[in-house]
Short mmCIF file of C-alpha atoms and ligand atoms in Angstrom, two decimals:
data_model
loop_
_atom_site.label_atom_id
_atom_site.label_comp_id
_atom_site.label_asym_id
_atom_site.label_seq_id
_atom_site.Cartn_x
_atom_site.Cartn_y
_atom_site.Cartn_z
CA UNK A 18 195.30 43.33 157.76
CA UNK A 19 192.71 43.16 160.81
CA UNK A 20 193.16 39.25 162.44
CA UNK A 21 190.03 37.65 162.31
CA UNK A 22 188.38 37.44 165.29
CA UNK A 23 187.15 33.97 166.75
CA UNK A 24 184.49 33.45 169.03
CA UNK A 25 185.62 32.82 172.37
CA UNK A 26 185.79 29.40 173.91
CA UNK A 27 183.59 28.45 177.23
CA UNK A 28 185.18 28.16 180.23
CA UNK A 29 183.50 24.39 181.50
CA UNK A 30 180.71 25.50 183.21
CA UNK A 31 179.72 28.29 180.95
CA UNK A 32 177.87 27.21 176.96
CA UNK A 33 179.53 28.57 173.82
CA UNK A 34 177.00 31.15 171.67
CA UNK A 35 179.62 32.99 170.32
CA UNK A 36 180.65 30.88 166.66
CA UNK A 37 176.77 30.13 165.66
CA UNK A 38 177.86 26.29 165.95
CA UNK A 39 175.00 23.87 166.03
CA UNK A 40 174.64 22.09 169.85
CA UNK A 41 173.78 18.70 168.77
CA UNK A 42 176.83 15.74 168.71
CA UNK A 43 177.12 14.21 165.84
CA UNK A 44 174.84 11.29 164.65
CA UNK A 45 175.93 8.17 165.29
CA UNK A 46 176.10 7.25 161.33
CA UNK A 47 178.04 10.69 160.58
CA UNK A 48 180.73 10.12 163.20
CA UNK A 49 180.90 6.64 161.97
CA UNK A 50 181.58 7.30 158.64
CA UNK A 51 184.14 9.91 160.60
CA UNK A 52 186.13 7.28 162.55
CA UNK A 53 186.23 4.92 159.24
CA UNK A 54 187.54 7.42 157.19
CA UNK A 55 190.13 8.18 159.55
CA UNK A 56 191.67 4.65 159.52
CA UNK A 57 193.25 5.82 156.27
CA UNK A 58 194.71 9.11 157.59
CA UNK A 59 198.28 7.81 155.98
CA UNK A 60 196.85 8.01 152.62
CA UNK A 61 196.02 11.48 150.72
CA UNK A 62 192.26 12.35 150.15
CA UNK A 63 190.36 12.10 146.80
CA UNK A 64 191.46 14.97 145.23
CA UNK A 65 188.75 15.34 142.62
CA UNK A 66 186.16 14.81 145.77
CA UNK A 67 184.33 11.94 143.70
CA UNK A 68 182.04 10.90 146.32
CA UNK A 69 181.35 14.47 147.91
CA UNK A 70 180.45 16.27 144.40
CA UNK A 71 178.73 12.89 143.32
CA UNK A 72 176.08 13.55 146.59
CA UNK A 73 176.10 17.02 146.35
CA UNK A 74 174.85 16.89 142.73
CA UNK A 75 172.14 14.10 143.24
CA UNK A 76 170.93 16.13 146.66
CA UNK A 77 170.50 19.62 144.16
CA UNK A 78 169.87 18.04 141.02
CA UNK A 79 172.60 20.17 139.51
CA UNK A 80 175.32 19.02 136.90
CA UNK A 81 178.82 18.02 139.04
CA UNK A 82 180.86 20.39 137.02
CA UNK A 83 178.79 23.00 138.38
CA UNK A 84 180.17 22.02 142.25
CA UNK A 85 183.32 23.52 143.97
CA UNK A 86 183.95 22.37 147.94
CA UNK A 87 187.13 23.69 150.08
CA UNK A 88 187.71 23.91 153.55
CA UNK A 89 184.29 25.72 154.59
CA UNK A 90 183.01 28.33 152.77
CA UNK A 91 185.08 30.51 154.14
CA UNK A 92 187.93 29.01 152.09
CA UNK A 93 185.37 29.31 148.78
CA UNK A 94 185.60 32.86 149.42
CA UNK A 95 188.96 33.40 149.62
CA UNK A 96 189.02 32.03 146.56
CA UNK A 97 186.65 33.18 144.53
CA UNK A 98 188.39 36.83 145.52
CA UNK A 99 191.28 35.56 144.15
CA UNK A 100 190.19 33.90 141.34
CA UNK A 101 188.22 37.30 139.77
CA UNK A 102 189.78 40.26 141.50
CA UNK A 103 192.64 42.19 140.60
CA UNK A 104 194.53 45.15 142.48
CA UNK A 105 191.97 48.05 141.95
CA UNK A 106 188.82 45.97 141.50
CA UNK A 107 186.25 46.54 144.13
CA UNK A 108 184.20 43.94 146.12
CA UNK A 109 180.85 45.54 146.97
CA UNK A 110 179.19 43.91 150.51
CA UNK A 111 176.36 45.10 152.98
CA UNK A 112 177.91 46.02 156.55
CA UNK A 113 178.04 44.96 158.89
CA UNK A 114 178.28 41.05 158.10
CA UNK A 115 180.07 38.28 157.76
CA UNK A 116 183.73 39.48 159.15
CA UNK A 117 185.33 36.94 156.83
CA UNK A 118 184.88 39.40 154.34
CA UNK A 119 186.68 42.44 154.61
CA UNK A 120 190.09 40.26 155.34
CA UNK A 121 189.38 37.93 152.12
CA UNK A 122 189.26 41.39 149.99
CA UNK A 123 192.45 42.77 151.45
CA UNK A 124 193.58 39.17 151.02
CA UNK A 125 192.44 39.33 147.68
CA UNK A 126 194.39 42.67 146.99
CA UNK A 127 190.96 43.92 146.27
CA UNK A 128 188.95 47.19 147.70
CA UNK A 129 186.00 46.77 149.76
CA UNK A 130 182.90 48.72 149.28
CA UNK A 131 180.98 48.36 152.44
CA UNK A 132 176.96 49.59 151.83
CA UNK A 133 175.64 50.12 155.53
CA UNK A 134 172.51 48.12 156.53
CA UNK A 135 169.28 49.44 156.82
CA UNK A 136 168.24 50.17 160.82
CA UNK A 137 166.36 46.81 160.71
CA UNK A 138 169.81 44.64 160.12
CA UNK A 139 168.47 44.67 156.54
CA UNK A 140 170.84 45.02 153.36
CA UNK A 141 169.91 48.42 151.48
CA UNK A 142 169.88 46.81 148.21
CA UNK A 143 168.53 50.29 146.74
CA UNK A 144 171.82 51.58 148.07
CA UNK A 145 174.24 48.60 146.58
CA UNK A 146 172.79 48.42 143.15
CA UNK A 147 173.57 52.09 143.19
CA UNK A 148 177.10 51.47 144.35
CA UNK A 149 177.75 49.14 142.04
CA UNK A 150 180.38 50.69 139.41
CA UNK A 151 183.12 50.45 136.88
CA UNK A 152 185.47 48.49 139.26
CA UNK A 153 183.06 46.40 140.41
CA UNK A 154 183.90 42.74 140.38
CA UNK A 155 182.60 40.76 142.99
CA UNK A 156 178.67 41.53 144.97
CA UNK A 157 178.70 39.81 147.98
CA UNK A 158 174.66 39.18 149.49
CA UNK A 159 174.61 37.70 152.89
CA UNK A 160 171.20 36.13 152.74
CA UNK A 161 170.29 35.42 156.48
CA UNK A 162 172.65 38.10 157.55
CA UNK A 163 175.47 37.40 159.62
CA UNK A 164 175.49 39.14 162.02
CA UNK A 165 171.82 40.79 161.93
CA UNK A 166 169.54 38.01 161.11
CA UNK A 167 167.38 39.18 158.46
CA UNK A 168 167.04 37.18 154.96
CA UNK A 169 166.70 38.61 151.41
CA UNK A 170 163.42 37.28 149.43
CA UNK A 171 163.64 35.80 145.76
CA UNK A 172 161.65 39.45 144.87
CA UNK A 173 164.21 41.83 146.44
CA UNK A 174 167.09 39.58 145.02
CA UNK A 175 165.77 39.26 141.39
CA UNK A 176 165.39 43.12 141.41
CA UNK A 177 168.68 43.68 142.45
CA UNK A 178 169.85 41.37 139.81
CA UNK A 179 168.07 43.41 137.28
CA UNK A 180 170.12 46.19 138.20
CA UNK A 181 173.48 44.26 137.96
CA UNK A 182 175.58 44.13 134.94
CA UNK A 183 175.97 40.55 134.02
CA UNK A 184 179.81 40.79 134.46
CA UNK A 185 179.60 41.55 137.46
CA UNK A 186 179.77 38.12 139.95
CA UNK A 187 176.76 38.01 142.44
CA UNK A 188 177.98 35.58 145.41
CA UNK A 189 174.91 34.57 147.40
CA UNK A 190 176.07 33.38 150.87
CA UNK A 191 173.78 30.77 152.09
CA UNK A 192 175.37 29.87 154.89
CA UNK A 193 171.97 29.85 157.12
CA UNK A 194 169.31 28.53 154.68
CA UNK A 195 168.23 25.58 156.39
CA UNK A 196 167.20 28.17 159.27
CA UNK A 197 165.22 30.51 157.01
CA UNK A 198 161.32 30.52 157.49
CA UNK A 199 160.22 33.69 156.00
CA UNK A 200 157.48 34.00 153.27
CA UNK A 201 159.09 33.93 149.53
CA UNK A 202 162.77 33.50 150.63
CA UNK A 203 165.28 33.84 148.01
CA UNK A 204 165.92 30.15 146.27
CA UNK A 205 169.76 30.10 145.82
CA UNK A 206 169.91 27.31 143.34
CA UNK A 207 166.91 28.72 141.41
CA UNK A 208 168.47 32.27 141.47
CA UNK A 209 171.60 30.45 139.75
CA UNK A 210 170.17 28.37 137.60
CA UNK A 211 168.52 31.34 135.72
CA UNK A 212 171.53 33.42 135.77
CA UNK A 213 175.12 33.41 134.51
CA UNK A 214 176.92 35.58 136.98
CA UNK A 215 175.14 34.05 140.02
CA UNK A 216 177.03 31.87 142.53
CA UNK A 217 176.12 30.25 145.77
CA UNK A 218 177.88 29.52 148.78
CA UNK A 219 176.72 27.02 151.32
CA UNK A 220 178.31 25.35 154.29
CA UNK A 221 178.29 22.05 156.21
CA UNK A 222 179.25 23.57 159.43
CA UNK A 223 175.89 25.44 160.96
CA UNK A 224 172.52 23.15 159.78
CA UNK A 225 174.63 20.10 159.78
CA UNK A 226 176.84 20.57 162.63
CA UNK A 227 180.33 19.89 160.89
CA UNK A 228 181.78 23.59 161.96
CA UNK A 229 185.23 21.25 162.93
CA UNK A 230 185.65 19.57 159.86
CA UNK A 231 185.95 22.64 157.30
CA UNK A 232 183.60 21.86 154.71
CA UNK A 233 181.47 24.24 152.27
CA UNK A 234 180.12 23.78 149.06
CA UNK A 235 180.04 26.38 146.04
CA UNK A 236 177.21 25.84 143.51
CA UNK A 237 177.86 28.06 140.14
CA UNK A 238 178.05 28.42 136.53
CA UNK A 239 180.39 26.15 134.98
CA UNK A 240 183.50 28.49 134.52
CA UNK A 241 183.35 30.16 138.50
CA UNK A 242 183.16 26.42 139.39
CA UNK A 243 186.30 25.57 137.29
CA UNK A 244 188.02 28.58 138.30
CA UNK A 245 187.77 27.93 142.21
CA UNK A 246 188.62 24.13 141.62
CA UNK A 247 191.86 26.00 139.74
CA UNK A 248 192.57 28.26 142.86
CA UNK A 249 191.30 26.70 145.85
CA UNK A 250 193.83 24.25 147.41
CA UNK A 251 194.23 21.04 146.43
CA UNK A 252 193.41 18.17 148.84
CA UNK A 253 191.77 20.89 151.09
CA UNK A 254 188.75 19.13 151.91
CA UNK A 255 190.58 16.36 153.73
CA UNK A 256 189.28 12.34 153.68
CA UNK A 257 187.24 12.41 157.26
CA UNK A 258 185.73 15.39 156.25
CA UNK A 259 184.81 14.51 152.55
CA UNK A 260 183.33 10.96 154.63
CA UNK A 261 181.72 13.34 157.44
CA UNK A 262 179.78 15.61 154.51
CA UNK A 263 178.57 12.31 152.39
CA UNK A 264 177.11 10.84 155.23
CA UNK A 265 175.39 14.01 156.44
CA UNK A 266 173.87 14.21 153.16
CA UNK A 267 172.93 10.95 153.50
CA UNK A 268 171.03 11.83 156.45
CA UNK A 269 169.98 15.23 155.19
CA UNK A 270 166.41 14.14 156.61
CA UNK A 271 167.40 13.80 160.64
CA UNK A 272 169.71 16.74 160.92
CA UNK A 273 167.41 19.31 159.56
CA UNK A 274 164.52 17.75 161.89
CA UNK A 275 167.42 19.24 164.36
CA UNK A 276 167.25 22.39 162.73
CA UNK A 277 163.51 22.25 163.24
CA UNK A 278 163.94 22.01 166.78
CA UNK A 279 166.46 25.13 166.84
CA UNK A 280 164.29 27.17 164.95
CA UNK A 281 161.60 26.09 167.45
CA UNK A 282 163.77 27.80 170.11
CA UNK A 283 164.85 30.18 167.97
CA UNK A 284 161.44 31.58 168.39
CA UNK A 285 161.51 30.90 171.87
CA UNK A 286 163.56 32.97 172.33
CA UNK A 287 162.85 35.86 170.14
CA UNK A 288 159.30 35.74 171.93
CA UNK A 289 161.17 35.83 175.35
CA UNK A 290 163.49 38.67 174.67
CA UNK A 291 160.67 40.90 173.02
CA UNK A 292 158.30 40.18 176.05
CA UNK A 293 161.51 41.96 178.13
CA UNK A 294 161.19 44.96 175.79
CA UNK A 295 164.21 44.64 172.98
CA UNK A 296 163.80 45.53 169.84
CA UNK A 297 165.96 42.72 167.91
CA UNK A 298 165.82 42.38 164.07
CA UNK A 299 164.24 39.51 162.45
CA UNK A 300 166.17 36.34 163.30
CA UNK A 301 166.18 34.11 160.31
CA UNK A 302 169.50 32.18 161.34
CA UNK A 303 170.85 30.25 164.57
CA UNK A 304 171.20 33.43 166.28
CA UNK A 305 170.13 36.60 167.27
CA UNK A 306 171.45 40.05 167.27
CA UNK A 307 171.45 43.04 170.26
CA UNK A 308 172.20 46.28 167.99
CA UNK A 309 173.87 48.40 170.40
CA UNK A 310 175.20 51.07 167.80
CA UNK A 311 177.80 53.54 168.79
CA UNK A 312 177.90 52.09 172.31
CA UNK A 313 181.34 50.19 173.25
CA UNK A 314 180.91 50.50 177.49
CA UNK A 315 177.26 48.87 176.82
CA UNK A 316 178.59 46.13 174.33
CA UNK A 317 181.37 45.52 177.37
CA UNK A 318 178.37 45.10 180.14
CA UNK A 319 176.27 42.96 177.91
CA UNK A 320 179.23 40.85 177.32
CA UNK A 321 180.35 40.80 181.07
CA UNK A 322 176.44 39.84 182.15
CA UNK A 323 176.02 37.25 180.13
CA UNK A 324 179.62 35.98 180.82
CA UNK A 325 178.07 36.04 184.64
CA UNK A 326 175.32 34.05 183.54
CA UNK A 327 177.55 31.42 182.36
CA UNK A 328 176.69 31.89 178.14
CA UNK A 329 179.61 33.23 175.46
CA UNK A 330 178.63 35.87 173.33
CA UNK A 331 179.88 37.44 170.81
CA UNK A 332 181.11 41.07 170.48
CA UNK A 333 181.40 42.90 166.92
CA UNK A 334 183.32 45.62 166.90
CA UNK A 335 181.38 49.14 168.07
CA UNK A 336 177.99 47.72 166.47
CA UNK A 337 176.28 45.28 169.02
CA UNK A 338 176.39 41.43 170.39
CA UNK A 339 175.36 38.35 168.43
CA UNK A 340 174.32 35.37 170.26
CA UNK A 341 173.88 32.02 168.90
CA UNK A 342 170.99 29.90 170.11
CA UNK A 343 172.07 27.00 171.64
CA UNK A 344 171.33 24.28 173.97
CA UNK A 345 167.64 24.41 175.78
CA UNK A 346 169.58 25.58 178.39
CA UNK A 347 171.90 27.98 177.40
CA UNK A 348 168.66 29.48 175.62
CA UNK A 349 167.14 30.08 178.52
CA UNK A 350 170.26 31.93 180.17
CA UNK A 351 170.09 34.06 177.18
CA UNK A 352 166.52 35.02 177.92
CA UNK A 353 166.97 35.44 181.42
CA UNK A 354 169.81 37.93 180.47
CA UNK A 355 167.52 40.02 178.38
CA UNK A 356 165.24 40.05 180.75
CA UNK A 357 167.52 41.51 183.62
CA UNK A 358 169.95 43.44 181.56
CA UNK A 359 168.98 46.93 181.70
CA UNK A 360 167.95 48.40 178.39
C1 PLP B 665 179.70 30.57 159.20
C2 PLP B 665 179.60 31.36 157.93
C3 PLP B 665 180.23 30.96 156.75
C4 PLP B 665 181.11 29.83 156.57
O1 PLP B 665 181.54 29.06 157.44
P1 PLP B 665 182.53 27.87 157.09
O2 PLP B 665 182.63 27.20 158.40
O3 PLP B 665 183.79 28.49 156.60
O4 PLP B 665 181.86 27.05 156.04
C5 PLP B 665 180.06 31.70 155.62
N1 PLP B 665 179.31 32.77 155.61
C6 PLP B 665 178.67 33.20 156.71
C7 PLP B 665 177.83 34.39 156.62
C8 PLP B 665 178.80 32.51 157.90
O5 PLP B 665 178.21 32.97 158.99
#
């Protein structure tokens, strides 16, 4: 199995825009709620995450049974590939994306079947509804892309559900939503409320800056709910962390103002490195991506420039650089790098 790759960490002087973490500290209240909850660290969490599925299901207006947390989505994943996939059944995906993915399959002792993205960082959903087969479990949409950017509408999704057999799972990773400002984006919990094989995956770590604490939230039918509460580990989401998510919840309304202000320099930034001639894909997430297909020696340089610049980007594989946007600062580095990187 291929190790999963982490971004890599800033040396002090240099700013980290290689895991898509969110900038900001905590709020005061979240990291409150944080330190409280850690006072009990001797005792075990709630296992049936009361509190956590209680605010989740008020916040969505969805039934609690219909909830399943672990430790980020990441861990959701995992399990739902375990849960529904057998030796032989495939896992169908857009690529590139999320690199969580192809290890979870092989974790999963499933097979992936990797659809290539359009040129524009777009899936080919034309091109996955025709992959989909006889061995097809598991559809995996990555709605904004990681790494690419681009996010699926409610159109392209519901016509891609019409070509899906209903026993076939549709996982819609949401990991990005709060960042998504297109026209007619696809509306996860709409999409599952009108379907029985649809799934959604969403995540405490980006939009509400709790990448440390491992927390991500599954929203599905009733019997993919129960059967990741069945597989997924038990006491996973530990007791600061359950805390951590209730109070972000709580304060849903100031961290997404944050998220407001990111997207604000998510444009920035977009506007900056277009003005220097790059052709990026549409950004819909915290980050944007420099598509350098084919060409490892120019991945290297872009890496090693921005490295001199001080900013942490990150490499993936043979296919080009994401780079998350980040402090005011470290967004500026980025666009000074487009601008004196040569094309
Ligand atoms: C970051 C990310 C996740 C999940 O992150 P967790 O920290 O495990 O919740 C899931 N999907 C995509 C596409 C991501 O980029």
């Amino acid at each position: 199995m291929p190790p999963y790759v982490a971004g890599k960490p800033a040396s002090a002087d240099a700013f980290k825009l290689s895991s898509n973490e969110n900038p900001y500290p905590p709020l005061p209240g979240v990291l409150e709620a944080a330190v409280t909850a850690a006072a009990s660290m001797n005792r075990y969490p709630d296992m049936g995450n009361a509190a956590l599925y209680a605010a989740l299901a008020e916040a969505y207006d969805v039934p609690a049974t219909d909830l399943a947390v672990a430790t980020g989505s990441t861990g959701l994943i995992y399990g739902l590939l375990s849960a529904f996939c057998e030796p032989g059944d495939e896992v169908l995906y857009a690529w590139r994306s999320f690199e969580a993915y192809p290890i979870a399959v092989l974790a999963a002792g499933a097979t992936s079947v990797q659809v290539p993205l359009l040129a524009d960082g777009r899936h080919d959903l034309d091109a996955m509804a025709a992959a989909v087969g006889e061995r097809t479990k598991v559809v995996l949409l990555c709605s904004p892309n990681n790494p690419t950017g681009p996010a699926l509408t409610q159109a392209e999704v519901d016509g891609f559900l019409d070509r899906v057999p209903d026993d076939v799972l549709v996982v819609l990773d949401e990991a990005y939503i709060e960042f998504v400002r297109i026209d007619g984006p696809v509306d996860g919990v709409a999409t599952y409320r009108g379907h029985s094989n649809v799934t959604i995956l969403r995540t405490f770590s980006k939009a509400y800056g709790l990448a440390g604490f491992r927390v991500g939230y599954c929203i599905a039918p009733q019997p993919v709910a129960a059967a990741l509460r069945a597989v997924t580990l038990p006491f996973g989401v530990n007791l600061v962390a359950q805390a951590a998510a209730v109070a972000s919840l709580a304060a849903r309304a100031e961290l997404l103002e944050r998220v407001d202000a990111l997207v604000g320099e998510r444009t920035r930034v977009l506007a900056g490195v277009r003005a220097a001639g790059w052709e990026v894909p549409d950004a819909q997430g915290n980050f944007v991506w420099f598509g350098f297909p084919d060409q490892p020696e120019r991945i290297a340089a872009f890496v090693a420039a921005a490295e001199g610049l001080g900013i942490m980007v990150r490499p993936l594989g043979t296919d080009g650089v994401r780079v998350t946007i980040g402090e005011d600062e470290a967004n500026d580095r980025l666009i000074r790098l487009a601008e004196t990187f040569e094309r």
